[in-house]
Amino acid sequence: MRFSAVFLVPLVIAAVSATSTDPDILDACPGYNATNVTTHGATLTASLVLAGQPCNVYGNDTGTLLLAVTYETKSRIHVKITDPSSDRYEVPESVVPRPKPDPSVNPSQADIRFNYTASPFSFSIYRSSSKEVLFSTASHPIIFEPQYLRVKTNLPDNANIYGLGEHTDSFRLPTSNTTRTFWSRDAYGVPSGSNLYGNHPIYFEHRTTGTHGVFLLNSNGMDVKINDTAGTSLEYNIIGGVLDFYFLAGSTTDPTEVARQYADIVGAPAEVPYWSFGFHQCRFGYQNYIDVANVIMNYSAASIPLETMWTDIDYMYKRRIFTVDPDYFPLDRMREIVDYLHSHDQHFVLMTDPAIAYLPGEGYGPFDRGVQDDIWLKAANGSSYSLGAVWPGVTVFPDWFNEKTQDYWTNEFKLFYDPTNGLDIDGAWIDMNEPSSFCNYPCSDPFAQAQEQDLPPARTTSPPDPNAPILGQTTLHKRVDHSGDDLQNPPYMIDNQAGTGALSDKTAYVDALHANGMVEYDTHNLYGTMMSTATHNAMVARRPGLRTLVITRSTFAGAGTRVGKWLGDNFSDWDHYRNSIAGILGMAGIFQVPMVGADICGYADNTTETLCARWAMLGAFYPFMRDHNADTSISQEFYRWPTVAQAARNVLDIRYRLLDYIYTAFHQAHENGTPVLNPLWYKYPQDPATFPIDLQFFYGDSILVSPVTEENVTSVTAYFPQDVFYDFLTLEPFHGTGANVTLNDVNFTSIPVHIRGGAVLPLREKSAMTTTELRKTDFELVVAPSTQGTASGSLYADDGVSVTPSASTTVEFSYEKGLLTVTGKFGYPLGVSVSRVRFLGVGSAPKTVLVNGVKTKGSAYSWNKDSQVLDVTLNTPFSRGFTVQHS
Ligand SMILES: *[C@@H]1O[C@H](CO)[C@@H](O)[C@H](O)[C@H]1NC(C)=O
Ligand SMILES: *[C@@H]1O[C@H](CO)[C@@H](O)[C@H](O)[C@H]1NC(C)=O
Ligand SMILES: *[C@@H]1O[C@H](CO)[C@@H](O)[C@H](O)[C@H]1NC(C)=O
Ligand SMILES: *[C@@H]1O[C@H](CO)[C@@H](O)[C@H](O)[C@H]1NC(C)=O
Ligand SMILES: *[C@@H]1O[C@H](CO)[C@@H](O)[C@H](O)[C@H]1NC(C)=O
Ligand SMILES: *[C@@H]1O[C@H](CO)[C@@H](O)[C@H](O)[C@H]1NC(C)=O
Ligand SMILES: *[C@@H]1O[C@H](CO)[C@@H](O)[C@H](O)[C@H]1NC(C)=O
Ligand SMILES: *[C@@H]1O[C@H](CO)[C@@H](O)[C@H](O)[C@H]1NC(C)=O
Ligand SMILES: *[C@@H]1O[C@H](CO)[C@@H](O)[C@H](O)[C@H]1NC(C)=O
């Protein structure tokens, strides 16, 4: 969350900060000649020697480079280009551990190959089976300068490129005049075409001949430009680090294969607690503990399931983290609320920001203990702190690279969130971790700026003396070689849209120093993801052995292994409603951060009844479902309007009945990176009409969600591939023909949801007010056959909370020729029954129905001619396999 309208600093319309360089100038650079090419097993190395007169576009060209190419697995090639003569920054292994290469890989049997031309040096990656070129730098010389790196590849015309986020553009990126900038920023309103909170320099490219991926492991600021003048191309413009590419073969048939291959590099997502799929309510602007308590009671009175209550920074004393305001949110009353929630199987989450109030000598423990441990990010001179101005006023920032910071953070969590004497939270919410600062660059006097901006708001006391002596002197570790670099104003300016565009604007200074000698210039984009790790660890330390829910704003590649994410400060408008779908598809479908959602009903500005109703229903298919808004916006809890309350009840009924289905998908994602949300083209890779679709998506593998996308409209034009679908509520078959279909009469309390043919869904028979209660309800199976008359599915279950559950249950469902076979390992007792099985698309009355081979009585089943549903009553304990057959 950030400033609401009243505190908004007028937007500075800056001079265009991005440097536009005539592509011809860059293409006229000399490039390199490859010499001393050596092949050793699966690795090729070469020296790259500048091939002619340096072009020195943004600094002097580096004379000699080292190229190392490794076939790491059958489907992955690592291409790394470094400057052997200088100590350049690389993303630390502690933040993104590198995958281990498979020693047995045989390059001649790899799915993709590396090819090169020695003079001038260029390289390409092609698919072995077809020789189709996937990436090629031909005729675009590589440029390698101290603060500027450039690699450019040709692309097919109208290439289908996805990823390169976080962004709020269309899911399939435009191929004309597009710049994707990577520089974490507090991006109020999440504008399109601009850099946002997180950075995931991975793209998937889809062709009807296959889907591959390209990951650039580099955390420096960069612009990736996609353009279609003189042929379509994609160009990396990076202001530091090294060229560290991973090329992923993906697959020629299954687009989700590349997602699993990407997970092999950055890690598969963490499992989250079962309860975290329940509905979450939050807002900025709850005035006191009574407000919080009333919301909990109102949800209950409105019979809308509320799983988790959240509180934003309002609870803090003068907006200082790890404090409660004794007058507005007294600890004993807040503890009463938390106890109430826990005794009703509900949960509680509070926000924690990274910035700590700079309050020397005021007895503010979190600050004093950090001084003691000397863990604050340092100013460039190494002897004073890198100060910012955030919610509580002037702040310091924890240095996540300092070896002592994890212990400090864990301890602060233990103290403040102490179950016995503090607030016993169930999950953590971390914000402002770009890191965001309200201080405008040059932030030479954060004290003055904090005062000017009334930070903390409504505070009347003076800020502390800016010249207060600073404690402790640090020993600097070896620093990355930035001699001669201009960190504040690099010669190539990325298109950062924070404030004036200066790299240090609205964030920590880029020359701020970390304990390990690294500077923010290189590591800025890692700040939020490192805070995520520290917070995840602190939460696990509070409740050892239990999974936790940590929701962050800023992420980097790999963040999903520890945390979930919300899409930041959107607006209550239809554009943000619509583009949230591309946002969740990017995070869950590509970036391996599946626990994701946008603020339902919108964060800033006032929502409307119908927008909020539609959004409640769309949001029920976000993996992370939370209603949240800003302090100056009207209240938008679902019970505020009858339509929204009804929409919420209707859709939570669907979401909760599907909860074990999505929980199973999350387990699969945790195991191997299989996406929990799927754009349509993941399932229909040969159907070009699906490639641009980002207003419909699959929740899990089989639930097609087609929300209404326009205001005041009760219909939606949705695309149905050539396949069979079943309406989720009526269960009637619907035959897609590869065309748009207008679905009419979609009133304000319903959303079109279809089951894709080929699925067996384990549904809870009915919904419940909490997920704890839900786990006590019976299952029913819905068998939705494909056009071939087959279907399959699975169920994973465990205690829902343990990091390493002592027991688990895995059930497989398969259906063919009228026979449903259920087999499984029932290690974790489900404790409930399967009440019935419903077979869909059964065109004629069944003659016999056999359960475990035994003919059942006619009263045990019914068949509906109109809906073509055969409903078989079972009531069999869900603790062993069984079969049901109809003929
Ligand atoms: C190539 O190898 C030779 C022999 O080891 C060495 O003298 C030369 O410096 C190398 N060239 C480059 C550009 O690394
Ligand atoms: C690079 O190769 C080209 C073509 O073979 C040659 O003309 C040029 O002199 C080489 N440059 C260097 C620095 O060796
Ligand atoms: C760049 O090269 C020029 C010409 O060789 C030299 O005068 C200048 O000092 C170099 N600049 C840096 C920053 O190394
Ligand atoms: C490999 O590169 C060479 C030289 O550019 C080119 O002639 C050849 O066609 C390439 N092979 C493939 C399979 O792309
Ligand atoms: C795309 O190419 C056009 C024409 O050369 C140019 O004006 C525009 O700046 C380019 N856009 C990007 C993002 O590079
Ligand atoms: C490219 O996009 C930029 C930024 O949106 C815009 O200013 C410019 O006019 C566009 N150029 C072309 C050729 O479309
Ligand atoms: C939202 O509604 C409130 C209460 O009606 C009003 O004071 C406020 O100005 C509205 N905000 C916007 C951005 O329209
Ligand atoms: C939707 O209806 C409301 C109320 O009649 C109206 O104010 C609004 O302008 C309409 N929006 C659109 C996009 O037609
Ligand atoms: C479906 O409708 C969308 C939006 O109007 C359109 O862009 C798309 O081309 C249509 N698809 C087909 C297959 O007609």
PDB file of N, CA, C and O and ligand atoms in Angstrom, residues 5 605-606 632-634, ligand 7:
ATOM      1  N   ALA A   5      -4.769   9.317  -2.044  1.00  0.00           N
ATOM      2  CA  ALA A   5      -4.829  10.573  -2.780  1.00  0.00           C
ATOM      3  C   ALA A   5      -4.378  11.799  -1.986  1.00  0.00           C
ATOM      4  O   ALA A   5      -3.637  12.628  -2.487  1.00  0.00           O
ATOM      5  N   ASP A 605      -9.366   4.393  -5.152  1.00  0.00           N
ATOM      6  CA  ASP A 605     -10.636   4.916  -5.687  1.00  0.00           C
ATOM      7  C   ASP A 605     -11.812   4.091  -5.160  1.00  0.00           C
ATOM      8  O   ASP A 605     -11.628   3.090  -4.480  1.00  0.00           O
ATOM      9  N   ASN A 606     -12.990   4.535  -5.524  1.00  0.00           N
ATOM     10  CA  ASN A 606     -14.190   3.876  -5.000  1.00  0.00           C
ATOM     11  C   ASN A 606     -14.698   2.828  -5.970  1.00  0.00           C
ATOM     12  O   ASN A 606     -14.835   3.090  -7.164  1.00  0.00           O
ATOM     13  N   THR A 632      -8.809   5.898   1.959  1.00  0.00           N
ATOM     14  CA  THR A 632      -9.767   6.957   1.630  1.00  0.00           C
ATOM     15  C   THR A 632     -10.890   6.461   0.715  1.00  0.00           C
ATOM     16  O   THR A 632     -11.713   7.242   0.263  1.00  0.00           O
ATOM     17  N   SER A 633     -10.891   5.175   0.412  1.00  0.00           N
ATOM     18  CA  SER A 633     -11.947   4.625  -0.443  1.00  0.00           C
ATOM     19  C   SER A 633     -13.130   4.202   0.420  1.00  0.00           C
ATOM     20  O   SER A 633     -12.973   3.927   1.605  1.00  0.00           O
ATOM     21  N   ILE A 634     -14.281   4.107  -0.219  1.00  0.00           N
ATOM     22  CA  ILE A 634     -15.456   3.624   0.518  1.00  0.00           C
ATOM     23  C   ILE A 634     -15.236   2.157   0.904  1.00  0.00           C
ATOM     24  O   ILE A 634     -14.474   1.450   0.257  1.00  0.00           O
TER      25      ILE A 634
HETATM   26  C1  LIG B   7     -15.037   7.986  -2.622  1.00  0.00           C
HETATM   27  O1  LIG B   7     -16.224   8.159  -1.915  1.00  0.00           O
HETATM   28  C2  LIG B   7     -16.063   8.996  -0.793  1.00  0.00           C
HETATM   29  C3  LIG B   7     -17.339   8.957   0.009  1.00  0.00           C
HETATM   30  O2  LIG B   7     -18.427   9.165  -0.832  1.00  0.00           O
HETATM   31  C4  LIG B   7     -15.700  10.392  -1.260  1.00  0.00           C
HETATM   32  O3  LIG B   7     -15.480  11.226  -0.163  1.00  0.00           O
HETATM   33  C5  LIG B   7     -14.413  10.294  -2.073  1.00  0.00           C
HETATM   34  O4  LIG B   7     -14.104  11.550  -2.643  1.00  0.00           O
HETATM   35  C6  LIG B   7     -14.563   9.285  -3.193  1.00  0.00           C
HETATM   36  N1  LIG B   7     -13.265   9.083  -3.810  1.00  0.00           N
HETATM   37  C7  LIG B   7     -13.070   9.203  -5.115  1.00  0.00           C
HETATM   38  C8  LIG B   7     -11.664   9.005  -5.602  1.00  0.00           C
HETATM   39  O5  LIG B   7     -13.966   9.451  -5.890  1.00  0.00           O
END
